[in-house]
mmCIF file of C-alpha atoms and ligand atoms in Angstrom:
data_model
loop_
_atom_site.group_PDB
_atom_site.id
_atom_site.type_symbol
_atom_site.label_atom_id
_atom_site.label_comp_id
_atom_site.label_asym_id
_atom_site.label_seq_id
_atom_site.Cartn_x
_atom_site.Cartn_y
_atom_site.Cartn_z
ATOM 1 C CA MET A 1 -85.205 -33.886 -229.450
ATOM 2 C CA ASP A 2 -84.326 -34.544 -225.973
ATOM 3 C CA ALA A 3 -84.743 -38.412 -226.503
ATOM 4 C CA GLU A 4 -82.667 -38.293 -229.744
ATOM 5 C CA ARG A 5 -79.858 -36.512 -227.973
ATOM 6 C CA ASP A 6 -79.953 -38.762 -225.019
ATOM 7 C CA ALA A 7 -79.792 -41.844 -227.427
ATOM 8 C CA ARG A 8 -76.860 -40.135 -229.206
ATOM 9 C CA PHE A 9 -75.030 -39.684 -226.015
ATOM 10 C CA GLN A 10 -75.607 -43.135 -224.755
ATOM 11 C CA LEU A 11 -74.230 -44.404 -228.040
ATOM 12 C CA MET A 12 -70.898 -42.154 -227.606
ATOM 13 C CA LYS A 13 -70.689 -43.279 -224.156
ATOM 14 C CA ARG A 14 -70.920 -46.891 -225.203
ATOM 15 C CA LEU A 15 -68.519 -46.438 -228.213
ATOM 16 C CA LEU A 16 -65.947 -44.690 -225.643
ATOM 17 C CA VAL A 17 -66.175 -47.675 -223.345
ATOM 18 C CA MET A 18 -65.975 -50.366 -226.207
ATOM 19 C CA ILE A 19 -63.093 -48.905 -228.058
ATOM 20 C CA PRO A 20 -60.417 -49.234 -225.446
ATOM 21 C CA LEU A 21 -61.830 -52.517 -224.321
ATOM 22 C CA SER A 22 -61.512 -54.116 -227.659
ATOM 23 C CA THR A 23 -58.447 -52.698 -228.453
ATOM 24 C CA ILE A 24 -57.018 -54.071 -225.051
ATOM 25 C CA LEU A 25 -58.850 -57.562 -226.058
ATOM 26 C CA ILE A 26 -56.969 -57.627 -229.470
ATOM 27 C CA LEU A 27 -53.556 -56.746 -227.788
ATOM 28 C CA LEU A 28 -54.222 -59.475 -225.456
ATOM 29 C CA THR A 29 -54.854 -62.112 -227.873
ATOM 30 C CA LEU A 30 -52.017 -60.740 -229.959
ATOM 31 C CA CYS A 31 -49.664 -61.455 -226.961
ATOM 32 C CA ILE A 32 -50.975 -64.964 -226.142
ATOM 33 C CA VAL A 33 -50.527 -65.871 -229.742
ATOM 34 C CA LEU A 34 -46.858 -64.337 -229.904
ATOM 35 C CA GLY A 35 -46.016 -65.809 -226.304
ATOM 36 C CA VAL A 36 -47.140 -69.320 -227.570
ATOM 37 C CA ASN A 37 -45.216 -68.838 -230.733
ATOM 38 C CA LEU A 38 -42.072 -67.869 -228.727
ATOM 39 C CA TYR A 39 -42.355 -70.904 -226.591
ATOM 40 C CA GLU A 40 -42.604 -73.325 -229.334
ATOM 41 C CA ALA A 41 -39.690 -71.728 -231.274
ATOM 42 C CA LYS A 42 -37.510 -71.923 -228.394
ATOM 43 C CA ARG A 43 -38.615 -75.467 -227.816
ATOM 44 C CA GLU A 44 -37.695 -76.311 -231.317
ATOM 45 C CA LEU A 45 -34.149 -74.564 -231.003
ATOM 46 C CA ARG A 46 -33.349 -76.785 -227.828
ATOM 47 C CA GLU A 47 -34.243 -79.903 -229.941
ATOM 48 C CA LEU A 48 -32.088 -78.828 -232.824
ATOM 49 C CA ARG A 49 -29.178 -77.601 -230.598
ATOM 50 C CA ASP A 50 -29.621 -81.137 -228.812
ATOM 51 C CA SER A 51 -29.401 -83.050 -232.235
ATOM 52 C CA ALA A 52 -26.795 -80.569 -233.595
ATOM 53 C CA ALA A 53 -23.916 -81.942 -231.812
ATOM 54 C CA PRO A 54 -23.681 -85.526 -232.951
ATOM 55 C CA VAL A 55 -25.181 -84.767 -236.420
ATOM 56 C CA MET A 56 -22.199 -82.271 -236.991
ATOM 57 C CA ALA A 57 -20.066 -85.055 -235.804
ATOM 58 C CA VAL A 58 -21.139 -87.483 -238.320
ATOM 59 C CA SER A 59 -20.616 -84.985 -241.098
ATOM 60 C CA GLN A 60 -17.018 -84.317 -239.823
ATOM 61 C CA THR A 61 -16.109 -87.856 -240.612
ATOM 62 C CA SER A 62 -13.598 -88.401 -243.533
ATOM 63 C CA GLU A 63 -15.882 -90.830 -245.142
ATOM 64 C CA GLY A 64 -18.133 -87.912 -246.156
ATOM 65 C CA GLY A 65 -21.033 -88.324 -243.512
ATOM 66 C CA GLU A 66 -22.362 -91.526 -242.841
ATOM 67 C CA SER A 67 -19.643 -93.706 -241.229
ATOM 68 C CA GLY A 68 -20.853 -92.746 -237.840
ATOM 69 C CA VAL A 69 -17.519 -92.391 -236.147
ATOM 70 C CA TYR A 70 -17.237 -89.281 -233.871
ATOM 71 C CA THR A 71 -13.903 -87.283 -235.071
ATOM 72 C CA ALA A 72 -14.349 -84.441 -232.442
ATOM 73 C CA ALA A 73 -10.979 -83.412 -230.804
ATOM 74 C CA GLY A 74 -10.958 -85.997 -227.950
ATOM 75 C CA VAL A 75 -11.542 -89.134 -229.891
ATOM 76 C CA ASP A 76 -8.230 -88.716 -231.691
ATOM 77 C CA GLU A 77 -6.822 -89.877 -228.429
ATOM 78 C CA VAL A 78 -9.019 -93.070 -228.392
ATOM 79 C CA ARG A 79 -7.680 -93.845 -232.218
ATOM 80 C CA GLN A 80 -4.001 -92.975 -231.193
ATOM 81 C CA GLY A 81 -4.294 -95.293 -228.055
ATOM 82 C CA GLN A 82 -5.660 -98.030 -230.203
ATOM 83 C CA SER A 83 -2.953 -97.717 -233.000
ATOM 84 C CA ASP A 84 -0.364 -98.746 -230.376
ATOM 85 C CA GLU A 85 -1.716 -102.161 -230.481
ATOM 86 C CA ASP A 86 -0.044 -102.573 -234.088
ATOM 87 C CA GLY A 87 -3.546 -101.969 -235.803
ATOM 88 C CA ALA A 88 -4.269 -105.513 -235.357
ATOM 89 C CA ALA A 89 -7.667 -106.496 -234.049
ATOM 90 C CA ALA A 90 -8.555 -103.864 -231.660
ATOM 91 C CA GLU A 91 -9.270 -105.673 -228.186
ATOM 92 C CA THR A 92 -8.825 -105.213 -224.912
ATOM 93 C CA GLY A 93 -6.456 -107.009 -222.626
ATOM 94 C CA ASP A 94 -8.353 -109.872 -222.106
ATOM 95 C CA GLY A 95 -8.764 -110.309 -225.980
ATOM 96 C CA VAL A 96 -12.654 -109.161 -225.832
ATOM 97 C CA ARG A 97 -14.019 -106.151 -227.677
ATOM 98 C CA LYS A 98 -16.761 -104.467 -225.325
ATOM 99 C CA VAL A 99 -19.616 -102.712 -227.174
ATOM 100 C CA TYR A 100 -21.900 -100.371 -224.978
ATOM 101 C CA LEU A 101 -25.479 -99.376 -226.407
ATOM 102 C CA THR A 102 -26.334 -96.314 -224.835
ATOM 103 C CA PHE A 103 -29.980 -94.758 -225.059
ATOM 104 C CA ASP A 104 -30.218 -90.797 -224.346
ATOM 105 C CA ASP A 105 -33.200 -88.755 -223.271
ATOM 106 C CA GLY A 106 -35.686 -91.337 -222.206
ATOM 107 C CA PRO A 107 -37.873 -92.777 -220.690
ATOM 108 C CA SER A 108 -40.288 -92.397 -223.781
ATOM 109 C CA GLY A 109 -43.021 -93.988 -225.571
ATOM 110 C CA ASN A 110 -40.337 -96.315 -227.158
ATOM 111 C CA THR A 111 -38.649 -97.432 -223.809
ATOM 112 C CA GLY A 112 -40.585 -100.469 -223.339
ATOM 113 C CA ARG A 113 -40.329 -101.783 -226.768
ATOM 114 C CA ILE A 114 -36.361 -101.020 -226.341
ATOM 115 C CA LEU A 115 -36.484 -102.990 -222.971
ATOM 116 C CA ASP A 116 -38.305 -105.818 -224.552
ATOM 117 C CA ILE A 117 -35.828 -106.252 -227.666
ATOM 118 C CA LEU A 118 -33.025 -106.123 -224.977
ATOM 119 C CA ALA A 119 -34.571 -108.915 -222.973
ATOM 120 C CA GLU A 120 -35.451 -110.854 -226.029
ATOM 121 C CA TYR A 121 -31.692 -111.130 -226.915
ATOM 122 C CA ASP A 122 -30.312 -111.030 -223.298
ATOM 123 C CA VAL A 123 -28.363 -107.939 -223.756
ATOM 124 C CA LYS A 124 -27.825 -105.198 -221.016
ATOM 125 C CA ALA A 125 -27.520 -101.549 -222.050
ATOM 126 C CA THR A 126 -27.112 -98.290 -220.532
ATOM 127 C CA PHE A 127 -29.950 -95.612 -220.130
ATOM 128 C CA PHE A 128 -28.930 -91.981 -219.666
ATOM 129 C CA VAL A 129 -32.392 -90.704 -218.672
ATOM 130 C CA VAL A 130 -33.849 -87.303 -217.925
ATOM 131 C CA GLY A 131 -36.374 -86.437 -215.250
ATOM 132 C CA LYS A 132 -40.092 -87.310 -216.227
ATOM 133 C CA GLU A 133 -42.531 -86.993 -213.286
ATOM 134 C CA GLU A 134 -45.712 -88.223 -215.079
ATOM 135 C CA GLU A 135 -47.051 -91.501 -213.834
ATOM 136 C CA ARG A 136 -46.693 -93.434 -216.909
ATOM 137 C CA TYR A 137 -42.813 -93.170 -216.801
ATOM 138 C CA GLN A 138 -42.291 -94.320 -213.265
ATOM 139 C CA PRO A 139 -42.606 -98.037 -214.303
ATOM 140 C CA LEU A 140 -39.788 -97.498 -216.847
ATOM 141 C CA TYR A 141 -37.356 -96.119 -214.468
ATOM 142 C CA LYS A 142 -37.807 -99.141 -212.356
ATOM 143 C CA ARG A 143 -37.831 -101.734 -215.310
ATOM 144 C CA ILE A 144 -34.385 -100.362 -216.486
ATOM 145 C CA VAL A 145 -33.256 -101.215 -213.210
ATOM 146 C CA GLU A 146 -34.882 -104.283 -212.465
ATOM 147 C CA GLU A 147 -33.804 -105.971 -215.808
ATOM 148 C CA GLY A 148 -30.131 -105.353 -214.909
ATOM 149 C CA HIS A 149 -29.612 -102.212 -217.287
ATOM 150 C CA THR A 150 -27.448 -99.521 -215.966
ATOM 151 C CA LEU A 151 -29.276 -96.353 -214.833
ATOM 152 C CA ALA A 152 -27.350 -93.383 -215.585
ATOM 153 C CA MET A 153 -27.874 -89.627 -215.852
ATOM 154 C CA HIS A 154 -28.395 -87.162 -218.671
ATOM 155 C CA SER A 155 -30.094 -84.278 -216.990
ATOM 156 C CA TYR A 156 -33.318 -83.352 -215.306
ATOM 157 C CA SER A 157 -34.587 -80.865 -217.670
ATOM 158 C CA HIS A 158 -32.644 -81.164 -220.700
ATOM 159 C CA LYS A 159 -32.607 -77.466 -221.281
ATOM 160 C CA TYR A 160 -29.325 -76.243 -222.529
ATOM 161 C CA ASN A 161 -29.964 -72.850 -221.789
ATOM 162 C CA GLU A 162 -30.727 -73.745 -218.169
ATOM 163 C CA ILE A 163 -28.279 -76.560 -217.513
ATOM 164 C CA TYR A 164 -25.226 -74.676 -218.941
ATOM 165 C CA GLN A 165 -26.201 -71.198 -217.466
ATOM 166 C CA SER A 166 -23.783 -71.444 -214.655
ATOM 167 C CA LYS A 167 -21.891 -73.975 -212.581
ATOM 168 C CA GLU A 168 -24.756 -73.849 -209.954
ATOM 169 C CA SER A 169 -27.341 -74.301 -212.248
ATOM 170 C CA PHE A 170 -25.757 -77.507 -213.561
ATOM 171 C CA VAL A 171 -25.503 -78.709 -210.217
ATOM 172 C CA GLU A 172 -28.995 -78.013 -209.422
ATOM 173 C CA ASP A 173 -30.174 -79.890 -212.421
ATOM 174 C CA LEU A 174 -27.939 -82.956 -211.737
ATOM 175 C CA THR A 175 -28.853 -83.142 -208.002
ATOM 176 C CA LYS A 176 -32.450 -82.890 -208.668
ATOM 177 C CA LEU A 177 -32.143 -85.778 -211.491
ATOM 178 C CA GLN A 178 -29.923 -88.015 -208.809
ATOM 179 C CA GLU A 179 -32.474 -87.390 -206.169
ATOM 180 C CA PHE A 180 -35.485 -88.213 -208.291
ATOM 181 C CA LEU A 181 -33.939 -91.305 -209.573
ATOM 182 C CA TYR A 182 -32.910 -92.417 -206.123
ATOM 183 C CA ASN A 183 -36.643 -91.779 -204.825
ATOM 184 C CA THR A 184 -38.124 -93.614 -208.061
ATOM 185 C CA THR A 185 -35.576 -96.663 -207.987
ATOM 186 C CA GLY A 186 -33.476 -96.725 -204.971
ATOM 187 C CA VAL A 187 -30.358 -96.524 -207.253
ATOM 188 C CA TRP A 188 -27.797 -93.707 -206.430
ATOM 189 C CA CYS A 189 -26.444 -92.880 -209.977
ATOM 190 C CA ARG A 190 -23.021 -92.057 -210.520
ATOM 191 C CA TYR A 191 -22.621 -92.027 -214.274
ATOM 192 C CA CYS A 192 -23.450 -89.137 -216.383
ATOM 193 C CA ARG A 193 -23.411 -87.912 -219.949
ATOM 194 C CA PHE A 194 -23.410 -84.245 -220.671
ATOM 195 C CA PRO A 195 -26.182 -83.275 -222.840
ATOM 196 C CA GLY A 196 -24.795 -82.768 -226.302
ATOM 197 C CA GLY A 197 -21.426 -84.543 -224.826
ATOM 198 C CA SER A 198 -18.436 -82.954 -223.050
ATOM 199 C CA SER A 199 -17.400 -81.405 -226.361
ATOM 200 C CA ASN A 200 -20.562 -79.391 -226.824
ATOM 201 C CA THR A 201 -20.513 -75.823 -227.990
ATOM 202 C CA VAL A 202 -23.444 -74.400 -226.250
ATOM 203 C CA SER A 203 -22.451 -74.221 -222.760
ATOM 204 C CA ARG A 204 -21.689 -70.901 -221.154
ATOM 205 C CA VAL A 205 -19.756 -72.527 -218.354
ATOM 206 C CA ASP A 206 -16.294 -74.021 -219.171
ATOM 207 C CA MET A 207 -16.947 -77.759 -219.344
ATOM 208 C CA HIS A 208 -13.776 -78.369 -217.603
ATOM 209 C CA GLU A 209 -15.255 -76.814 -214.658
ATOM 210 C CA LEU A 210 -18.359 -79.169 -214.755
ATOM 211 C CA ILE A 211 -15.871 -81.795 -215.294
ATOM 212 C CA ALA A 212 -13.881 -81.024 -212.174
ATOM 213 C CA TYR A 213 -17.264 -80.973 -210.143
ATOM 214 C CA LEU A 214 -18.073 -84.641 -211.351
ATOM 215 C CA GLU A 215 -14.570 -85.703 -210.291
ATOM 216 C CA GLU A 216 -15.065 -83.864 -206.713
ATOM 217 C CA GLN A 217 -18.344 -85.701 -206.370
ATOM 218 C CA ASP A 218 -16.708 -89.248 -207.510
ATOM 219 C CA MET A 219 -19.157 -89.333 -210.497
ATOM 220 C CA SER A 220 -17.985 -90.317 -214.310
ATOM 221 C CA TYR A 221 -19.128 -89.171 -217.476
ATOM 222 C CA PHE A 222 -19.050 -91.080 -220.864
ATOM 223 C CA ASP A 223 -19.158 -89.761 -224.058
ATOM 224 C CA TRP A 224 -19.200 -91.797 -227.328
ATOM 225 C CA ASN A 225 -17.031 -92.999 -230.104
ATOM 226 C CA ILE A 226 -19.672 -94.089 -232.445
ATOM 227 C CA VAL A 227 -22.869 -92.198 -233.478
ATOM 228 C CA SER A 228 -25.567 -94.112 -234.644
ATOM 229 C CA GLY A 229 -26.882 -91.337 -236.528
ATOM 230 C CA ASP A 230 -30.459 -91.248 -234.830
ATOM 231 C CA ALA A 231 -30.019 -87.931 -233.360
ATOM 232 C CA THR A 232 -31.094 -86.298 -236.495
ATOM 233 C CA SER A 233 -34.234 -84.479 -236.460
ATOM 234 C CA GLY A 234 -35.148 -85.671 -239.898
ATOM 235 C CA TYR A 235 -35.936 -89.144 -240.783
ATOM 236 C CA ILE A 236 -33.080 -91.789 -240.738
ATOM 237 C CA SER A 237 -33.608 -95.409 -241.830
ATOM 238 C CA ALA A 238 -33.118 -98.467 -239.696
ATOM 239 C CA ASP A 239 -30.677 -99.597 -242.060
ATOM 240 C CA ALA A 240 -28.480 -96.384 -241.859
ATOM 241 C CA ILE A 241 -28.575 -96.731 -237.832
ATOM 242 C CA VAL A 242 -27.265 -100.226 -238.304
ATOM 243 C CA ARG A 243 -24.819 -99.314 -240.982
ATOM 244 C CA ASN A 244 -23.415 -96.226 -238.910
ATOM 245 C CA SER A 245 -23.165 -98.130 -235.885
ATOM 246 C CA THR A 246 -21.190 -101.043 -237.042
ATOM 247 C CA ALA A 247 -19.029 -99.730 -239.970
ATOM 248 C CA ASN A 248 -16.076 -98.898 -237.844
ATOM 249 C CA LEU A 249 -16.862 -100.690 -234.510
ATOM 250 C CA GLN A 250 -14.230 -103.401 -234.992
ATOM 251 C CA SER A 251 -11.447 -100.597 -234.919
ATOM 252 C CA PHE A 252 -12.267 -99.974 -231.300
ATOM 253 C CA PRO A 253 -11.399 -102.168 -228.301
ATOM 254 C CA GLU A 254 -14.053 -100.543 -226.506
ATOM 255 C CA ALA A 255 -17.086 -98.826 -228.317
ATOM 256 C CA ILE A 256 -19.769 -96.832 -226.972
ATOM 257 C CA ILE A 257 -22.677 -96.474 -229.363
ATOM 258 C CA LEU A 258 -24.793 -93.075 -229.150
ATOM 259 C CA MET A 259 -28.523 -93.974 -229.561
ATOM 260 C CA HIS A 260 -31.728 -92.134 -228.435
ATOM 261 C CA ASP A 261 -34.802 -93.408 -226.630
ATOM 262 C CA ALA A 262 -37.440 -91.033 -227.881
ATOM 263 C CA SER A 263 -41.150 -91.572 -228.896
ATOM 264 C CA ASP A 264 -40.747 -90.214 -232.527
ATOM 265 C CA LYS A 265 -37.236 -92.373 -232.997
ATOM 266 C CA ASN A 266 -38.723 -95.603 -234.160
ATOM 267 C CA SER A 267 -36.067 -96.467 -236.438
ATOM 268 C CA THR A 268 -33.827 -96.827 -233.577
ATOM 269 C CA VAL A 269 -36.334 -99.559 -232.209
ATOM 270 C CA GLU A 270 -36.586 -101.062 -235.622
ATOM 271 C CA ALA A 271 -32.754 -101.054 -236.095
ATOM 272 C CA LEU A 272 -32.071 -102.746 -232.687
ATOM 273 C CA PRO A 273 -32.792 -106.338 -233.519
ATOM 274 C CA ARG A 274 -30.489 -106.435 -236.306
ATOM 275 C CA LEU A 275 -27.718 -104.248 -234.619
ATOM 276 C CA ILE A 276 -27.556 -106.773 -231.848
ATOM 277 C CA GLU A 277 -27.502 -109.711 -234.252
ATOM 278 C CA GLN A 278 -24.651 -108.169 -236.099
ATOM 279 C CA ILE A 279 -22.634 -107.313 -233.066
ATOM 280 C CA GLN A 280 -23.307 -110.743 -231.414
ATOM 281 C CA ALA A 281 -21.951 -112.296 -234.565
ATOM 282 C CA MET A 282 -18.598 -110.628 -234.155
ATOM 283 C CA GLU A 283 -15.888 -112.503 -233.053
ATOM 284 C CA ASP A 284 -14.720 -112.058 -229.545
ATOM 285 C CA THR A 285 -17.153 -109.279 -228.979
ATOM 286 C CA LYS A 286 -19.362 -108.565 -225.931
ATOM 287 C CA LEU A 287 -22.438 -106.270 -225.431
ATOM 288 C CA LEU A 288 -22.144 -104.839 -221.826
ATOM 289 C CA PRO A 289 -23.900 -102.274 -219.707
ATOM 290 C CA ILE A 290 -21.534 -99.393 -218.473
ATOM 291 C CA THR A 291 -19.900 -100.292 -215.132
ATOM 292 C CA ASP A 292 -16.808 -99.164 -213.295
ATOM 293 C CA ASP A 293 -14.718 -101.553 -215.564
ATOM 294 C CA THR A 294 -15.550 -99.501 -218.570
ATOM 295 C CA GLU A 295 -13.060 -97.164 -220.396
ATOM 296 C CA GLU A 296 -14.495 -93.755 -220.127
ATOM 297 C CA ILE A 297 -14.808 -92.437 -223.422
ATOM 298 C CA HIS A 298 -14.085 -88.486 -223.404
ATOM 299 C CA HIS A 299 -14.386 -85.892 -225.883
ATOM 300 C CA ILE A 300 -12.580 -83.633 -223.663
ATOM 301 C CA SER A 301 -11.165 -84.145 -220.175
ATOM 302 C CA ASN A 302 -9.184 -82.605 -217.462
ATOM 303 C CA ASP A 303 -6.433 -85.123 -217.426
HETATM 304 ZN ZN1 LIG B 1 -29.838 -85.656 -224.992
#
């Protein structure tokens, strides 16, 4: 009898330990699963937000979506400026139309291919890069510089909720990128592109405040007046990218085309040779990297 009671007692004791232990274990697993889901959801949200601004811009065009001209507030100024020239061939003073290919978000698994194509056509472009510490990306920053392209800043983290939290967080992120790029390439970058553009609607800081900061620091920012349409998170064909990028190109004396350098954006790479060929075939048109001579296309400004 005693032995039986003892055994029952032992069983009870084990159960008393096991039940809370397994409850804790289940709760812990649940927490981890939820945590991972939350992280993933946040990441997707960030990506969505990033692509939202330019995509919305495409859908705002009067032609109903695919013409690829950014029609947000500030760009009207660009159009007005150009209508002063009698609506004739929109060219700059020297009679040459300037076109700037700009690639955001790199370096990526596609940067090498983009650089190869640019080299093949002897075209210089501008890369608005982010901060990537991994070893495999370091030679790409250097290649951009060595091959004569303009290395420019997009943001270190590209995390909207961090960069646009406050002026301080914006400055911290940009400074981190500037120093990182200097250490990697020896170039002290002065050209910026705000993630989502200066007309983004996600910033919790008044964008005019951030623009004022850049001006104080003698830095410039560049938005775009043509969207290639490759910001979309869904699939876009190379044909559509070429079409979007060239449809209204000839109405701008200076055209800044928004494109992306990302591992999953293969259509951009695929579109690039044809896009370059079509632009090079346009009369009195030059493909150039951004320099101090480039007209700063701004969606919003402090002027
Ligand atoms: Zn971006």
